[in-house]
mmCIF file of N, CA and C in Angstrom:
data_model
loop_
_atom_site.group_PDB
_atom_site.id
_atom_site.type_symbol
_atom_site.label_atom_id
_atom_site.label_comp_id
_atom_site.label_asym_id
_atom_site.label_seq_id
_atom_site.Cartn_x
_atom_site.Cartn_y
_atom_site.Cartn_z
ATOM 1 N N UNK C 1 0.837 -1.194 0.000
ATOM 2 C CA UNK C 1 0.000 0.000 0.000
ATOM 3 C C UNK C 1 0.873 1.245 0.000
ATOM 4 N N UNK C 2 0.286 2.205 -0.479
ATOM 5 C CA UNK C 2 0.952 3.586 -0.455
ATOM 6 C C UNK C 2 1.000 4.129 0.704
ATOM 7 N N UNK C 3 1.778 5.117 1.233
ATOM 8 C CA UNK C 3 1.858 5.816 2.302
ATOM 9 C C UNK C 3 0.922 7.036 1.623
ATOM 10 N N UNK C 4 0.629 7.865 2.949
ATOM 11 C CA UNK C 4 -0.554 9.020 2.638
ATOM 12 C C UNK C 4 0.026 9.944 1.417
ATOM 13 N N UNK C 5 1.518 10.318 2.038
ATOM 14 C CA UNK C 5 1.518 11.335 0.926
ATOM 15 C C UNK C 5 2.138 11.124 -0.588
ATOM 16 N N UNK C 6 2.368 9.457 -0.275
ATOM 17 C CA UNK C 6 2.837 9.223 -2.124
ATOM 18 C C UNK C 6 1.618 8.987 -2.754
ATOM 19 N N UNK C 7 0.371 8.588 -1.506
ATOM 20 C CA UNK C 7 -1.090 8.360 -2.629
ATOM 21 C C UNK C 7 -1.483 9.746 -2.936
ATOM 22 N N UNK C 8 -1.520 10.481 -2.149
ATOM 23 C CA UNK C 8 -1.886 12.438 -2.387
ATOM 24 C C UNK C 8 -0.946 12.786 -3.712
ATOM 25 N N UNK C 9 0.246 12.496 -3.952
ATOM 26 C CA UNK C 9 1.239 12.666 -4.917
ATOM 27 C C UNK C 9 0.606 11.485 -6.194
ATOM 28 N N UNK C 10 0.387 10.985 -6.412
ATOM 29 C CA UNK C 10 -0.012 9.808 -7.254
ATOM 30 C C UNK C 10 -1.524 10.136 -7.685
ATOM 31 N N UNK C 11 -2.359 10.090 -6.683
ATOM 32 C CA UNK C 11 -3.699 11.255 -7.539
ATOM 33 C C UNK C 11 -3.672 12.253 -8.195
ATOM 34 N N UNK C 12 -2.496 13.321 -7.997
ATOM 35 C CA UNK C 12 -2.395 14.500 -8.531
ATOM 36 C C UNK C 12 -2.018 14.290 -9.903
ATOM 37 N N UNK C 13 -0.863 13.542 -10.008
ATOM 38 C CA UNK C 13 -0.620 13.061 -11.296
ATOM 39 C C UNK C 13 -1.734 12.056 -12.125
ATOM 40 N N UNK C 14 -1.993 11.331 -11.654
ATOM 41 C CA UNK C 14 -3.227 10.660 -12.608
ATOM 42 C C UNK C 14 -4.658 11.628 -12.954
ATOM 43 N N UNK C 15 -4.994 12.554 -12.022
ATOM 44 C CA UNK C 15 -5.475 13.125 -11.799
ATOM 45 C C UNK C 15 -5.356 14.134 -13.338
ATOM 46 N N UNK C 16 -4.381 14.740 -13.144
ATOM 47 C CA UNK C 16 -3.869 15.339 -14.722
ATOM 48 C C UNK C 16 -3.469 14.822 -15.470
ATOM 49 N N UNK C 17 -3.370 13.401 -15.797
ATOM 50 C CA UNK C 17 -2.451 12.907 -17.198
ATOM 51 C C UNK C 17 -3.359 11.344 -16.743
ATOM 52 N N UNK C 18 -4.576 11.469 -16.816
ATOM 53 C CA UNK C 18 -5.340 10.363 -16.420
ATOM 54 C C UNK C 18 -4.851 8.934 -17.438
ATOM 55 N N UNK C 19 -4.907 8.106 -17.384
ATOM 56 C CA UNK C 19 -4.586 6.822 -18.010
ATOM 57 C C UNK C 19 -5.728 5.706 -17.780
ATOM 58 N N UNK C 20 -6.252 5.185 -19.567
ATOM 59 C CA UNK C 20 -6.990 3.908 -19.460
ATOM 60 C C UNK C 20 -6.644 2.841 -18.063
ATOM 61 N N UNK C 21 -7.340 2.297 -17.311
ATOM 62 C CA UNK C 21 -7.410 1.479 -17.236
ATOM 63 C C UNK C 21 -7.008 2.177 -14.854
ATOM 64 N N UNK C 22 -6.849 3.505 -15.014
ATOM 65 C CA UNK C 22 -6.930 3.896 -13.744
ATOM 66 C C UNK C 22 -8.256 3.682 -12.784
ATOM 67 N N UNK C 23 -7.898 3.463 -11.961
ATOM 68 C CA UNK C 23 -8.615 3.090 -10.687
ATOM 69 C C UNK C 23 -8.452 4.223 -9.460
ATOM 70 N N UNK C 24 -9.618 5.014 -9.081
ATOM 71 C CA UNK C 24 -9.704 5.974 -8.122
ATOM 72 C C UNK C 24 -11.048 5.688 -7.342
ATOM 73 N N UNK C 25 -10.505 5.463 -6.020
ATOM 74 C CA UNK C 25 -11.640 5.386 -4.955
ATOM 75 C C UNK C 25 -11.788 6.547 -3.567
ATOM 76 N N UNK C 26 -12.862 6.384 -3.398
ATOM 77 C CA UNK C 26 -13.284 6.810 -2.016
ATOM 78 C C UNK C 26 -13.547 5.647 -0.926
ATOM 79 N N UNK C 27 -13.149 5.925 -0.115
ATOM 80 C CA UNK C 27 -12.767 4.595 1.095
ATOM 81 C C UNK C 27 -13.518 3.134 1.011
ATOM 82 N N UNK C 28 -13.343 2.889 -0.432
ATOM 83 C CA UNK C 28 -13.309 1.682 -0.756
ATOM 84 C C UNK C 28 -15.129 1.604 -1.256
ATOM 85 N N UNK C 29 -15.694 2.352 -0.961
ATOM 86 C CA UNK C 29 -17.013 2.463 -0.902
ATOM 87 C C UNK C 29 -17.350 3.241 -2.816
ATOM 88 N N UNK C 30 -16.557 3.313 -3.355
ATOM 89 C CA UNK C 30 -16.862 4.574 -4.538
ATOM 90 C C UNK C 30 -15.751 4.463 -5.569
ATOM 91 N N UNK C 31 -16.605 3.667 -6.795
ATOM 92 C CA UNK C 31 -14.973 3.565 -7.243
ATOM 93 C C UNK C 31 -15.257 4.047 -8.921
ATOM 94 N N UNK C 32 -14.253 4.809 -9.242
ATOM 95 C CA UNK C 32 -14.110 5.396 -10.437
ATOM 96 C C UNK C 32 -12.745 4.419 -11.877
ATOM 97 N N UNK C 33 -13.694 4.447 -12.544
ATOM 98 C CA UNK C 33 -12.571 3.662 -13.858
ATOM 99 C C UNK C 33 -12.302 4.542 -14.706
ATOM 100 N N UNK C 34 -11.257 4.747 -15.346
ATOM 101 C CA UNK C 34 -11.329 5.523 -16.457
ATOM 102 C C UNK C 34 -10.944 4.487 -17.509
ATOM 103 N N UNK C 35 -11.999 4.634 -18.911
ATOM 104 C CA UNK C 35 -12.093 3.894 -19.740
ATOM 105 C C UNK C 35 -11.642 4.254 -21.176
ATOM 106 N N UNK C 36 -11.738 5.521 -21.155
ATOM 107 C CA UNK C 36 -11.443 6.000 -22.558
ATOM 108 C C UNK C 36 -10.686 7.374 -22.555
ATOM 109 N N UNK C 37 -9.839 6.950 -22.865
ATOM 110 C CA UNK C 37 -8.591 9.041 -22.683
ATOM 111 C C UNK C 37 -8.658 9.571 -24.098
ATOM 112 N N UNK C 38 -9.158 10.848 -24.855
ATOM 113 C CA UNK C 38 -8.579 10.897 -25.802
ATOM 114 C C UNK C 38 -8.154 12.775 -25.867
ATOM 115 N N UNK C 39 -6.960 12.334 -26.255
ATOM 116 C CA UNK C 39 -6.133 13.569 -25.513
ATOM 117 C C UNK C 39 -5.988 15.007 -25.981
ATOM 118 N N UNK C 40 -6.757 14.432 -27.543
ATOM 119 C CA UNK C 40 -7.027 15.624 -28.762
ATOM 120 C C UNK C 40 -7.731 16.443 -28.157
ATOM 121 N N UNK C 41 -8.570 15.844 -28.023
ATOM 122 C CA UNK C 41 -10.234 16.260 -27.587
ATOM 123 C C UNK C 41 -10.002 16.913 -26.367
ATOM 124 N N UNK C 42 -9.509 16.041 -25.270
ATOM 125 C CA UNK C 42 -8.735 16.460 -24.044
ATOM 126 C C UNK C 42 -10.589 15.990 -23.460
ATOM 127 N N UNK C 43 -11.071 14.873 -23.730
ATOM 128 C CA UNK C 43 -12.075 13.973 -23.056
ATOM 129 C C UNK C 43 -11.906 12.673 -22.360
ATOM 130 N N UNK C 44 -12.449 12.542 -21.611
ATOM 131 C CA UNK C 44 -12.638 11.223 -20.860
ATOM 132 C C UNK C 44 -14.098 10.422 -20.566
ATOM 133 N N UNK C 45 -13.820 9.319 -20.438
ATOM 134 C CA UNK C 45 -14.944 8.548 -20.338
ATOM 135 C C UNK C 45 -14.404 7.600 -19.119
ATOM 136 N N UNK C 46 -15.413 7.656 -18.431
ATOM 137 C CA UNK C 46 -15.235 6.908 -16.705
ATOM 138 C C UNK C 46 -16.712 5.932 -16.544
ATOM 139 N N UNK C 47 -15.911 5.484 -16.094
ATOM 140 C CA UNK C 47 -17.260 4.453 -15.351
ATOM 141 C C UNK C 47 -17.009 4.640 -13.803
ATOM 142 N N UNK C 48 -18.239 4.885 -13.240
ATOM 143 C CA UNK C 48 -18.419 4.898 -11.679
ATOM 144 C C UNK C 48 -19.218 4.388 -11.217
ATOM 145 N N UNK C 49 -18.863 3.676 -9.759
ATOM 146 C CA UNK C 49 -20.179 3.000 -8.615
ATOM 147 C C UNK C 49 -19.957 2.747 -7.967
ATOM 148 N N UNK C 50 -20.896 2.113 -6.889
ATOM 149 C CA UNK C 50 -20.931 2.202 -5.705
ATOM 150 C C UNK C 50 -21.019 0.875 -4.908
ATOM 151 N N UNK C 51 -20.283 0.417 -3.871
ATOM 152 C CA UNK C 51 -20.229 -0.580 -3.425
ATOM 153 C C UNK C 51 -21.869 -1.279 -2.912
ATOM 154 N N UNK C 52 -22.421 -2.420 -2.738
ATOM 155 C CA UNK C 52 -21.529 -3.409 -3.759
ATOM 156 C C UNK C 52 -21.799 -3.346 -5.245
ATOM 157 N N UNK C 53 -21.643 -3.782 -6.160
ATOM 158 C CA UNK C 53 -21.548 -3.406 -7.446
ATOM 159 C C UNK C 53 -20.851 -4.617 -8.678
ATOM 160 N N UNK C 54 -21.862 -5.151 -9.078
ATOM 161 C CA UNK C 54 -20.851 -5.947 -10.479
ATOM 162 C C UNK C 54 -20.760 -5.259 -11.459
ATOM 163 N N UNK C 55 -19.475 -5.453 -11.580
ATOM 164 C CA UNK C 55 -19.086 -4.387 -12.575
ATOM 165 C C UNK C 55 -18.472 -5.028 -13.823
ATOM 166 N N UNK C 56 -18.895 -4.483 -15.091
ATOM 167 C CA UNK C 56 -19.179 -2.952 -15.211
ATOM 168 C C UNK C 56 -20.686 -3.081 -15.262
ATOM 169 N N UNK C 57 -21.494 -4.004 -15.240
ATOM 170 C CA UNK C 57 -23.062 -3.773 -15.220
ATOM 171 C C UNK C 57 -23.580 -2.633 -14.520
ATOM 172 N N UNK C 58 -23.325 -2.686 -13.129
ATOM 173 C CA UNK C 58 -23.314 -1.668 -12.185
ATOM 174 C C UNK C 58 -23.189 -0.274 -12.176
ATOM 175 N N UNK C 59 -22.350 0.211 -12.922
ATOM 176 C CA UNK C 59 -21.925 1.454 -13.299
ATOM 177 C C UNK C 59 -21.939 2.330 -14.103
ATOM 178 N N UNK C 60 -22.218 3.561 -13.565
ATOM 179 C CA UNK C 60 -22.739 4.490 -14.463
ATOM 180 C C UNK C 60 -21.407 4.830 -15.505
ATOM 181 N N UNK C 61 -21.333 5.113 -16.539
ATOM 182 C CA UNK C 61 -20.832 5.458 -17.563
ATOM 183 C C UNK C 61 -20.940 7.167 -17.618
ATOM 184 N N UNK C 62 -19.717 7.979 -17.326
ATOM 185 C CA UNK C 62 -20.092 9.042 -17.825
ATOM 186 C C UNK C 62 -19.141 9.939 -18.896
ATOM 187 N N UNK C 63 -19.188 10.841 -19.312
ATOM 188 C CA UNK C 63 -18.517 11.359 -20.791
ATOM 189 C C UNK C 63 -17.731 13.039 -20.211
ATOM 190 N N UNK C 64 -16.787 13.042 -20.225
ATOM 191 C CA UNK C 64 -16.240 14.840 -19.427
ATOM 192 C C UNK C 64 -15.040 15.031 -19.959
ATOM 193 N N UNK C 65 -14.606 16.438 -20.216
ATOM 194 C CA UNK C 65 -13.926 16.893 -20.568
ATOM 195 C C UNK C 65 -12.584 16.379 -19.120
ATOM 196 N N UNK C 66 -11.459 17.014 -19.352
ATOM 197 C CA UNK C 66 -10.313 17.044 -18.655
ATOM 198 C C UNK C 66 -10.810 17.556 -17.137
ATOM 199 N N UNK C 67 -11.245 19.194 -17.666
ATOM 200 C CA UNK C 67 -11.320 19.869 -15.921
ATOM 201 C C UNK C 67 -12.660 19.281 -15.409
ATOM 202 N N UNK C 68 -13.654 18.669 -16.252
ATOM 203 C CA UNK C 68 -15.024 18.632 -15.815
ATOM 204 C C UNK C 68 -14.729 17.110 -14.494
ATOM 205 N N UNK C 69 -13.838 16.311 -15.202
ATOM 206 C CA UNK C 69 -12.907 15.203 -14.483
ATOM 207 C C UNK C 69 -12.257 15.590 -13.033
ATOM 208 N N UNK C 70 -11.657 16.615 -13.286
ATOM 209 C CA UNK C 70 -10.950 17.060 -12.126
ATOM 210 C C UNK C 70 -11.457 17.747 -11.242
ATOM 211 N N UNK C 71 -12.894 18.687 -12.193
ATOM 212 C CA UNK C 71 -13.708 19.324 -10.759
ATOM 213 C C UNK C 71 -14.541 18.494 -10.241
ATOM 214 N N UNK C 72 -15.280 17.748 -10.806
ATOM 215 C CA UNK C 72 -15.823 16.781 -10.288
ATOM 216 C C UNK C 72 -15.299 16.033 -8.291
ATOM 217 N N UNK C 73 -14.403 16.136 -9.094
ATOM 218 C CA UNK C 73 -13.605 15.005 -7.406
ATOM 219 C C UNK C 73 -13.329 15.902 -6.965
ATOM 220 N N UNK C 74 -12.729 17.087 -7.063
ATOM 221 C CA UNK C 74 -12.327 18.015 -6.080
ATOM 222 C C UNK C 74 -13.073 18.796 -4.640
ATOM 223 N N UNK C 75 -11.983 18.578 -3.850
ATOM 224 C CA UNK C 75 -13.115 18.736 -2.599
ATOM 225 C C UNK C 75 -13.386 20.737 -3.018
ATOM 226 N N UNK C 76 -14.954 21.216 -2.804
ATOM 227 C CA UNK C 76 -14.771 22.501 -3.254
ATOM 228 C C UNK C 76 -13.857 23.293 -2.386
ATOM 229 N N UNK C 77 -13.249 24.751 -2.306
ATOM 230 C CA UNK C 77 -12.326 26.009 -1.854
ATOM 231 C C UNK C 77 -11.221 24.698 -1.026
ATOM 232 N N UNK C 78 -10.618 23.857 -1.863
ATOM 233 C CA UNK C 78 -9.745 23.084 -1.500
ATOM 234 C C UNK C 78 -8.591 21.956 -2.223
ATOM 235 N N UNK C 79 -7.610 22.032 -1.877
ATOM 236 C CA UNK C 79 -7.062 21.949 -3.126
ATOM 237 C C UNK C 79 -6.921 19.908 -3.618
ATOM 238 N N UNK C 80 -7.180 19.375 -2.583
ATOM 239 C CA UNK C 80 -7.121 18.064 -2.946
ATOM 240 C C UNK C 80 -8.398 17.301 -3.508
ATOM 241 N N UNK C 81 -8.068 16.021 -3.359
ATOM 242 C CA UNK C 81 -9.388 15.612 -4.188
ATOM 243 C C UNK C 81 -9.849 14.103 -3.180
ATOM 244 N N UNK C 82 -11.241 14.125 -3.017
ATOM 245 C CA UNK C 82 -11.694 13.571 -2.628
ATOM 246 C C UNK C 82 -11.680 12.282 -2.765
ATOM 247 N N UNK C 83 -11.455 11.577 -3.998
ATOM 248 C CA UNK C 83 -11.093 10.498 -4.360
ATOM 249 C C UNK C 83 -9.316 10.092 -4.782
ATOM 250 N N UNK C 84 -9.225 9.034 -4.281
ATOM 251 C CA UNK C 84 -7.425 8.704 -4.306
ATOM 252 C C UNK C 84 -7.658 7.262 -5.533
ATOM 253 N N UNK C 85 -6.304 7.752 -5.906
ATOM 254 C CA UNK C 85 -5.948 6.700 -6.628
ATOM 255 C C UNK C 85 -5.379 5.993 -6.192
ATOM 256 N N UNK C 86 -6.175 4.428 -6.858
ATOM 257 C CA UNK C 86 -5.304 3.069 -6.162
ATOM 258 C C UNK C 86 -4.894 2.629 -7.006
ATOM 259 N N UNK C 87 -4.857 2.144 -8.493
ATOM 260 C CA UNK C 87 -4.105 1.463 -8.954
ATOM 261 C C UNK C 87 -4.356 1.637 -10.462
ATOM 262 N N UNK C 88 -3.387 1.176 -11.561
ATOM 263 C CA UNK C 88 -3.752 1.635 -13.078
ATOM 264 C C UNK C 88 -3.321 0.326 -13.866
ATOM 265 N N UNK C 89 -3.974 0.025 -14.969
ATOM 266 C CA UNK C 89 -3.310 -1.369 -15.439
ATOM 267 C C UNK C 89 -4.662 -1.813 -15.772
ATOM 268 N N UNK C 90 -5.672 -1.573 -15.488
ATOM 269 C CA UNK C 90 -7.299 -2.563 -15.020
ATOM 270 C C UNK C 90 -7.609 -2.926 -16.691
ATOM 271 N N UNK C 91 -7.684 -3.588 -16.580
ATOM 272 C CA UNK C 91 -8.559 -4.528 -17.711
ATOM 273 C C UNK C 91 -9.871 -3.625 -17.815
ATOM 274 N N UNK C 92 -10.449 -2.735 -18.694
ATOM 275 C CA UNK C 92 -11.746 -2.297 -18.953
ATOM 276 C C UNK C 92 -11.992 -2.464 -20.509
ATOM 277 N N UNK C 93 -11.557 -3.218 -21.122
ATOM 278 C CA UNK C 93 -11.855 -3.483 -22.501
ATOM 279 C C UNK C 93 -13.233 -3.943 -22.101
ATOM 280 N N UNK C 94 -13.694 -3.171 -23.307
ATOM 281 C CA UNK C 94 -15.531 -3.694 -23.211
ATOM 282 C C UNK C 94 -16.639 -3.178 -22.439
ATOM 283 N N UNK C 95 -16.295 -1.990 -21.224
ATOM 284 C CA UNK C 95 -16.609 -1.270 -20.244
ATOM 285 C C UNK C 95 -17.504 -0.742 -21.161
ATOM 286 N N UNK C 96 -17.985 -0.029 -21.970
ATOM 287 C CA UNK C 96 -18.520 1.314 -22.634
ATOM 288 C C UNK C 96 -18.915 0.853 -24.285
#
């Protein structure tokens, strides 16, 4: 597992340079996929839900630009983000 502040350091970066196949949760209860990066566009496509959850049946599918991504999770007049990243690599072929 990560220590607090290499996971705070490790969201920030995925956070801005998001990558297929990232995994970001809220205390295990809330979990975000990112499924589709395309970097032209500067869009993303995520799948999200909520424990318990089979997934990807389970999960909402949603469509956002870069910042719409980043404001989203952000805690508001604060600079971190509510959701941490746990891990990148995930198998989501077929998600969307």
């Amino acid at each position: 597992m990560f220590e607090n502040n290499e996971r705070k350091q490790l969201t920030e970066e995925h956070m801005e340079n998001p990558k297929v196949g990232d995994r970001f949760s809220e205390m295990l209860a809330f979990w975000v996929y990112v499924l589709h990066v395309n970097n032209d566009l500067k869009t993303i496509i995520t799948l999200s839900a909520h424990a318990p959850a089979e997934l990807p049946k389970d999960g909402k599918i949603e469509y956002q630009t870069f910042d719409e991504f980043r404001t989203r999770f952000h805690y508001s007049g604060g600079e971190d983000y509510w959701v941490s990243y746990i891990d990148g690599n995930n198998d989501v072929e077929g998600w969307y």
